[in-house]
């Protein structure tokens, strides 16, 4: 190996600015531009449309508070997904874990907060939510750990079961006698998670930020995090170096479920106070995309989730004003994902030519040195 | 062999001028962060010739071949094929030019069958006819003296068998140029002889062959022209006249001199360099104390394997027990059963007198059992993690590298710097991703990890594969020294008979999953072992 004699510099090409940040922001910009073109084609003014989104989602006091409130469950869920995905465990069943935890918290919530002292009741309910989420992963976790069964299939099955079980509970034992629509009893407003002083943002966002920070810390600084990374990067190496792969698989899966259950708990205890039958915010799928855009880096999910929260809070409003279907923004999100894949491809190609040598003075003397 | 009979005639119909190179590389440069892997490399490869590319670990051989086979793009320089400048933008382009490659590390897709893997390297569509392919495969396999089941998943084969499949694949694709990057590192002497024979045939037919190896005698057996790389530069080329006219010992001395420069002097007379390990170590007293004992151990075969059956053996304190055999006769199963990576379904394993049959992998490691796997990329390392982390990969969570679960990067880096220095691992820094190191240097990393932290008994599977002669010599010395001075026992699995003769006290032979005999390493041992390796019974 030669001490570098010339200077090794990154190749300056149009793709060079595509650092990790560019690779996340780039697709978003491209998606927005493409969405804008679609808007133009349908005779709408894209600037007005995006302006509406920002106005509703970011630049009004209630809008920004709503967006931040929305970030809480999303960030918790992202934390849960990252723990699993880092270990190459495909926990696809987030929505099932989420809804079941939501149903159980809403079912027991009104009773518990009535008998327990205020703070304690909320703590117990949050723990209960986490526990439900964790327990709902046990079957796919064990099937994967012991029999090597593919968790994409099993956790997806458990989602179907979980979603329907949640509905059964809400329509059956947890059903409120006070309303005609099937839903649970409502936890009184003053017993819900408190707001941050001077705002209408509940404290769940703090839990979420702590959770994301903790996941980042654990993944980068602890032996547990390294074991997860080894398992995720090379499962055969994990076995070879003596990691207890079965146990780790189950533990990681359950932690993932616990965060997702907690997300549900925070959303119910912070915003709604009850659930209706057939309610399903479908956070799971969007979050998959977001955590991959963040390259499974927990801290990087914060801005991305914030961005998404703004779009989803403002998107409905803007679509309605523009006379577009409610889901127009979903299409833009879809475009963003498409561009994300393309960027990934370009980056991979670029990697092969990653560096170039600026040779020392003898480059000029070299026969054939004229090439490039 | 498909397309192997390409006429040696040029486009005009006139006989191709054999004095013009088939491939000419001019002024190739390739840099990676912190390393210049190829610095202004030029060489010419002629039809009907074997061109040996030699150099120490990390010299830049694989990088150069990866450029020729379209895996990497050079930073500067040009490539001419048949006198015309070409751009080889992808492995596909290389195949289209008739350049077939055996990469240093397997590129087979583990979940595809052998046949599917071969078809993949073929035509552009999936329209390839299976029957024809099977027939072709059979013929090449017979030429090479290879016996593989075409319908078994490639990932299930022993690495030595995978290497054979790679060779077959390259022979199919390479109609003009054949690149062989350490094709023999996992073959037995017999397999190497067969390969050499096939190479000579191909040479007759006018193919240009580039042959990379760390075994000098192999290079000189088949090579017509020799180019030596050192630190990314060409330090010398020996023309065919010289190669064929100079006596062997002198030739070897010159090559070693070019490869290692001023360090070469220290290697003069070293057995590994002469390529004639005489073996038969001086007899020494070995205590009767058994460190590792296998009693009637059986492991169920998975598809494509032979498993092991009723294997009993004893490794005594400070003893080096060799296990000889053609790869794929149960070596991996044996090593994994001892390391705890695979359940045994009959028999018992004792470590220091107590059964470890039910002990976990990490429990065995804590008792001083080490396993140097032969699959350094597949399971030995995590290529996306740093060199430093890979060096402590079997100690995650242990002090002094972690304290109460929290990483202590300083401790890890300090340890890593020591090991990198002690084992001469060539890397830009200890933070470099492990997967970017050269093959030999990854092997050194494995050895560094397993041989430190007070081992008691080490299971080696092909410990020196991919190491240059100098390092091979150092590593063998280390293994010997550990055994003799520190009483670290060793179970040394190898396909290289010379290595076994050089190091072992006794040599056991594994054939189709059974131990066919154990031979004291003394005069005549190689005959005895050779006989057992093909299934002969022990006396
Ligand atoms: N993809 C890569 N990224 C970064 N560095 C690389 C990469 N590939 C090779 N290198 C570096 O280039 C140098 C030459 O590596 P190369 O694999 O060509 O060596 P080699 O001669 O084949 O060695 P060996 O005999 O050990 O296989 C090494 O120092 C290695 O660290
Ligand atoms: Mg190499």
Short mmCIF file of C-alpha atoms in Angstrom, two decimals, chain A residues 79-353:
data_model
loop_
_atom_site.label_atom_id
_atom_site.label_comp_id
_atom_site.label_asym_id
_atom_site.label_seq_id
_atom_site.Cartn_x
_atom_site.Cartn_y
_atom_site.Cartn_z
CA UNK A 79 -38.09 4.21 16.86
CA UNK A 80 -39.74 0.80 17.02
CA UNK A 81 -39.26 0.10 13.34
CA UNK A 82 -35.62 1.10 13.42
CA UNK A 83 -34.82 -1.34 16.23
CA UNK A 84 -36.30 -4.16 14.18
CA UNK A 85 -35.03 -3.15 10.75
CA UNK A 86 -31.49 -2.65 12.02
CA UNK A 87 -31.49 -6.30 13.01
CA UNK A 88 -32.95 -7.18 9.63
CA UNK A 89 -36.23 -8.14 11.26
CA UNK A 90 -39.10 -7.11 9.03
CA UNK A 91 -41.77 -6.12 11.47
CA UNK A 92 -44.50 -5.44 8.94
CA UNK A 93 -47.19 -5.85 11.55
CA UNK A 94 -46.97 -2.40 13.09
CA UNK A 95 -50.56 -1.46 12.37
CA UNK A 96 -51.89 -4.54 14.18
CA UNK A 97 -49.71 -3.87 17.21
CA UNK A 98 -50.76 -0.23 17.14
CA UNK A 99 -54.53 -0.79 16.90
CA UNK A 100 -54.66 -3.55 19.46
CA UNK A 101 -52.75 -1.41 21.95
CA UNK A 102 -55.05 1.51 21.17
CA UNK A 103 -58.15 -0.62 21.75
CA UNK A 104 -56.93 -2.00 25.03
CA UNK A 105 -55.81 1.38 26.36
CA UNK A 106 -59.16 2.88 25.42
CA UNK A 107 -61.00 -0.07 26.86
CA UNK A 108 -59.35 -0.01 30.26
CA UNK A 109 -58.47 3.69 30.28
CA UNK A 110 -61.71 5.23 31.51
CA UNK A 111 -61.97 2.74 34.36
CA UNK A 112 -58.33 2.99 35.40
CA UNK A 113 -58.01 6.77 35.40
CA UNK A 114 -61.16 6.90 37.53
CA UNK A 115 -59.67 4.77 40.30
CA UNK A 116 -55.94 5.52 40.14
CA UNK A 117 -54.29 8.82 41.03
CA UNK A 118 -53.93 10.97 37.93
CA UNK A 119 -50.25 10.50 37.05
CA UNK A 120 -50.13 6.85 37.98
CA UNK A 121 -53.10 5.95 35.82
CA UNK A 122 -51.40 7.40 32.73
CA UNK A 123 -48.15 5.65 33.49
CA UNK A 124 -49.91 2.33 33.94
CA UNK A 125 -51.79 2.81 30.70
CA UNK A 126 -48.65 3.69 28.75
CA UNK A 127 -46.92 0.60 30.11
CA UNK A 128 -49.98 -1.45 29.25
CA UNK A 129 -49.89 -0.14 25.68
CA UNK A 130 -46.22 -1.03 25.35
CA UNK A 131 -46.86 -4.45 26.81
CA UNK A 132 -49.68 -5.20 24.39
CA UNK A 133 -47.57 -4.11 21.43
CA UNK A 134 -44.69 -6.27 22.63
CA UNK A 135 -46.84 -9.32 23.28
CA UNK A 136 -48.38 -9.08 19.84
CA UNK A 137 -44.94 -9.66 18.30
CA UNK A 138 -44.20 -12.78 20.28
CA UNK A 139 -45.67 -15.26 17.86
CA UNK A 140 -43.85 -14.02 14.76
CA UNK A 141 -40.74 -13.51 16.88
CA UNK A 142 -40.70 -17.07 18.16
CA UNK A 143 -41.58 -18.52 14.78
CA UNK A 144 -38.65 -16.68 13.26
CA UNK A 145 -36.22 -17.38 16.08
CA UNK A 146 -36.98 -21.06 16.50
CA UNK A 147 -38.19 -22.25 13.12
CA UNK A 148 -36.69 -19.60 10.87
CA UNK A 149 -40.10 -18.69 9.49
CA UNK A 150 -40.31 -15.53 7.46
CA UNK A 151 -41.56 -12.76 9.70
CA UNK A 152 -42.91 -10.70 6.81
CA UNK A 153 -45.65 -13.24 6.39
CA UNK A 154 -46.25 -14.04 10.03
CA UNK A 155 -46.28 -10.47 11.27
CA UNK A 156 -48.60 -9.50 8.45
CA UNK A 157 -50.96 -12.30 9.45
CA UNK A 158 -50.83 -11.10 13.01
CA UNK A 159 -51.82 -7.66 11.76
CA UNK A 160 -54.98 -9.01 10.20
CA UNK A 161 -55.79 -10.81 13.40
CA UNK A 162 -54.85 -7.80 15.52
CA UNK A 163 -56.92 -5.31 13.56
CA UNK A 164 -59.98 -7.53 13.69
CA UNK A 165 -59.47 -8.41 17.32
CA UNK A 166 -59.28 -4.72 18.14
CA UNK A 167 -62.60 -4.18 16.37
CA UNK A 168 -64.19 -7.12 18.13
CA UNK A 169 -63.12 -5.71 21.46
CA UNK A 170 -64.45 -2.27 20.63
CA UNK A 171 -67.74 -3.62 19.39
CA UNK A 172 -67.98 -6.13 22.23
CA UNK A 173 -66.65 -5.90 25.75
CA UNK A 174 -65.26 -2.36 25.46
CA UNK A 175 -68.29 -0.90 23.74
CA UNK A 176 -69.64 2.23 25.30
CA UNK A 177 -73.28 2.16 26.32
CA UNK A 178 -73.52 5.92 25.96
CA UNK A 179 -73.30 6.23 22.18
CA UNK A 180 -74.94 4.57 19.25
CA UNK A 181 -71.78 4.28 17.13
CA UNK A 182 -69.54 1.44 18.24
CA UNK A 183 -66.72 3.03 20.24
CA UNK A 184 -65.20 2.85 23.68
CA UNK A 185 -66.02 5.06 26.63
CA UNK A 186 -64.21 8.37 26.58
CA UNK A 187 -61.46 9.26 29.00
CA UNK A 188 -62.32 12.69 30.39
CA UNK A 189 -60.29 15.51 28.92
CA UNK A 190 -58.71 16.59 32.15
CA UNK A 191 -57.42 13.07 32.74
CA UNK A 192 -55.51 12.89 29.42
CA UNK A 193 -51.81 13.59 29.00
CA UNK A 194 -51.13 17.20 29.99
CA UNK A 195 -50.17 19.87 27.50
CA UNK A 196 -46.79 21.47 27.41
CA UNK A 197 -47.17 24.79 29.21
CA UNK A 198 -48.66 27.49 27.03
CA UNK A 199 -49.47 25.15 24.13
CA UNK A 200 -51.94 22.56 23.02
CA UNK A 201 -49.19 20.05 22.37
CA UNK A 202 -49.37 17.09 24.74
CA UNK A 203 -46.26 15.81 26.47
CA UNK A 204 -46.19 12.69 24.30
CA UNK A 205 -43.83 14.51 21.95
CA UNK A 206 -41.28 14.55 24.76
CA UNK A 207 -41.60 10.80 25.22
CA UNK A 208 -41.14 10.44 21.50
CA UNK A 209 -38.02 12.60 21.35
CA UNK A 210 -36.54 10.75 24.30
CA UNK A 211 -37.33 7.42 22.65
CA UNK A 212 -35.71 8.43 19.39
CA UNK A 213 -32.67 9.76 21.22
CA UNK A 214 -32.44 6.57 23.25
CA UNK A 215 -32.62 4.37 20.18
CA UNK A 216 -29.89 6.43 18.55
CA UNK A 217 -27.73 6.14 21.63
CA UNK A 218 -28.30 2.43 22.04
CA UNK A 219 -27.58 1.71 18.39
CA UNK A 220 -24.34 3.68 18.32
CA UNK A 221 -22.91 3.30 21.80
CA UNK A 222 -23.92 0.03 23.37
CA UNK A 223 -23.05 -3.62 23.01
CA UNK A 224 -26.72 -4.39 22.51
CA UNK A 225 -26.88 -2.02 19.57
CA UNK A 226 -23.77 -3.54 18.02
CA UNK A 227 -25.20 -7.04 18.37
CA UNK A 228 -28.31 -5.86 16.57
CA UNK A 229 -26.21 -4.37 13.80
CA UNK A 230 -24.16 -7.53 13.41
CA UNK A 231 -27.30 -9.62 13.23
CA UNK A 232 -28.75 -7.25 10.68
CA UNK A 233 -25.64 -6.98 8.53
CA UNK A 234 -24.57 -10.62 8.53
CA UNK A 235 -26.72 -13.13 10.38
CA UNK A 236 -24.25 -15.94 9.82
CA UNK A 237 -21.51 -13.86 11.40
CA UNK A 238 -23.81 -13.22 14.35
CA UNK A 239 -24.04 -16.97 14.91
CA UNK A 240 -20.33 -17.43 14.36
CA UNK A 241 -19.24 -14.84 16.92
CA UNK A 242 -21.49 -16.35 19.54
CA UNK A 243 -24.40 -13.96 19.70
CA UNK A 244 -27.51 -15.66 21.03
CA UNK A 245 -29.42 -15.02 17.84
CA UNK A 246 -32.69 -16.53 18.98
CA UNK A 247 -32.89 -14.48 22.11
CA UNK A 248 -31.81 -11.33 20.35
CA UNK A 249 -34.41 -11.82 17.65
CA UNK A 250 -37.20 -12.17 20.18
CA UNK A 251 -35.97 -9.26 22.28
CA UNK A 252 -35.58 -6.92 19.31
CA UNK A 253 -38.97 -7.87 17.94
CA UNK A 254 -40.60 -7.21 21.30
CA UNK A 255 -38.87 -3.87 21.80
CA UNK A 256 -40.09 -2.91 18.37
CA UNK A 257 -43.63 -3.88 19.29
CA UNK A 258 -43.38 -2.09 22.62
CA UNK A 259 -42.50 1.23 20.97
CA UNK A 260 -45.33 0.82 18.50
CA UNK A 261 -47.76 0.00 21.29
CA UNK A 262 -46.53 3.04 23.17
CA UNK A 263 -47.15 5.13 20.08
CA UNK A 264 -50.75 4.03 20.19
CA UNK A 265 -51.00 4.71 23.90
CA UNK A 266 -49.64 8.22 23.47
CA UNK A 267 -51.98 8.96 20.59
CA UNK A 268 -55.05 7.77 22.52
CA UNK A 269 -54.05 9.33 25.83
CA UNK A 270 -52.85 12.54 24.22
CA UNK A 271 -55.35 13.26 21.50
CA UNK A 272 -58.45 11.12 21.33
CA UNK A 273 -59.38 9.63 24.68
CA UNK A 274 -61.27 6.80 22.97
CA UNK A 275 -61.28 4.74 19.77
CA UNK A 276 -64.01 4.10 17.30
CA UNK A 277 -64.46 0.76 15.61
CA UNK A 278 -62.75 0.59 12.22
CA UNK A 279 -60.43 3.48 13.02
CA UNK A 280 -57.07 2.92 11.41
CA UNK A 281 -54.63 5.75 10.75
CA UNK A 282 -52.37 3.39 8.75
CA UNK A 283 -49.15 4.91 10.01
CA UNK A 284 -47.15 1.78 9.35
CA UNK A 285 -46.61 1.86 5.61
CA UNK A 286 -45.69 5.52 5.38
CA UNK A 287 -43.24 5.10 8.20
CA UNK A 288 -41.44 2.27 6.46
CA UNK A 289 -40.59 4.71 3.74
CA UNK A 290 -39.58 7.42 6.16
CA UNK A 291 -37.23 5.30 8.24
CA UNK A 292 -35.51 4.06 5.13
CA UNK A 293 -35.19 7.59 3.83
CA UNK A 294 -33.53 8.29 7.17
CA UNK A 295 -31.22 5.31 6.52
CA UNK A 296 -32.34 3.74 9.77
CA UNK A 297 -30.73 6.61 11.66
CA UNK A 298 -33.07 7.47 14.51
CA UNK A 299 -32.11 11.14 14.75
CA UNK A 300 -32.55 11.62 11.03
CA UNK A 301 -36.17 10.54 11.32
CA UNK A 302 -37.01 13.70 13.28
CA UNK A 303 -36.93 16.16 10.37
CA UNK A 304 -38.44 13.63 7.99
CA UNK A 305 -41.29 12.79 10.30
CA UNK A 306 -41.78 16.51 10.90
CA UNK A 307 -41.99 17.07 7.18
CA UNK A 308 -44.47 14.26 6.80
CA UNK A 309 -46.58 15.53 9.69
CA UNK A 310 -46.81 18.93 8.05
CA UNK A 311 -47.76 17.41 4.71
CA UNK A 312 -50.39 15.20 6.22
CA UNK A 313 -51.88 17.92 8.41
CA UNK A 314 -51.82 20.47 5.61
CA UNK A 315 -52.44 18.10 2.73
CA UNK A 316 -56.07 17.43 3.46
CA UNK A 317 -56.82 21.09 3.84
CA UNK A 318 -55.01 22.04 0.66
CA UNK A 319 -56.60 19.24 -1.33
CA UNK A 320 -60.05 20.23 -0.21
CA UNK A 321 -59.45 23.85 -1.12
CA UNK A 322 -58.16 22.85 -4.53
CA UNK A 323 -61.06 20.52 -5.12
CA UNK A 324 -58.80 17.49 -5.32
CA UNK A 325 -59.37 14.10 -3.75
CA UNK A 326 -58.27 13.88 -0.17
CA UNK A 327 -55.48 11.50 -1.01
CA UNK A 328 -53.72 13.68 -3.52
CA UNK A 329 -50.81 14.13 -1.14
CA UNK A 330 -50.47 10.36 -0.85
CA UNK A 331 -49.70 10.35 -4.53
CA UNK A 332 -46.97 12.91 -4.00
CA UNK A 333 -45.58 10.76 -1.20
CA UNK A 334 -45.62 7.84 -3.62
CA UNK A 335 -43.67 9.89 -6.15
CA UNK A 336 -41.15 10.76 -3.48
CA UNK A 337 -40.62 7.05 -2.83
CA UNK A 338 -40.10 6.45 -6.51
CA UNK A 339 -37.45 9.13 -6.68
CA UNK A 340 -35.89 7.72 -3.56
CA UNK A 341 -35.37 4.42 -5.32
CA UNK A 342 -33.89 6.13 -8.34
CA UNK A 343 -31.50 8.18 -6.22
CA UNK A 344 -30.41 5.02 -4.51
CA UNK A 345 -29.59 3.49 -7.87
CA UNK A 346 -27.59 6.49 -9.02
CA UNK A 347 -25.69 6.52 -5.76
CA UNK A 348 -24.83 2.85 -6.07
CA UNK A 349 -23.48 3.40 -9.55
CA UNK A 350 -21.50 6.36 -8.37
CA UNK A 351 -19.98 4.31 -5.57
CA UNK A 352 -18.17 2.13 -8.08
CA UNK A 353 -16.36 5.16 -9.38
#
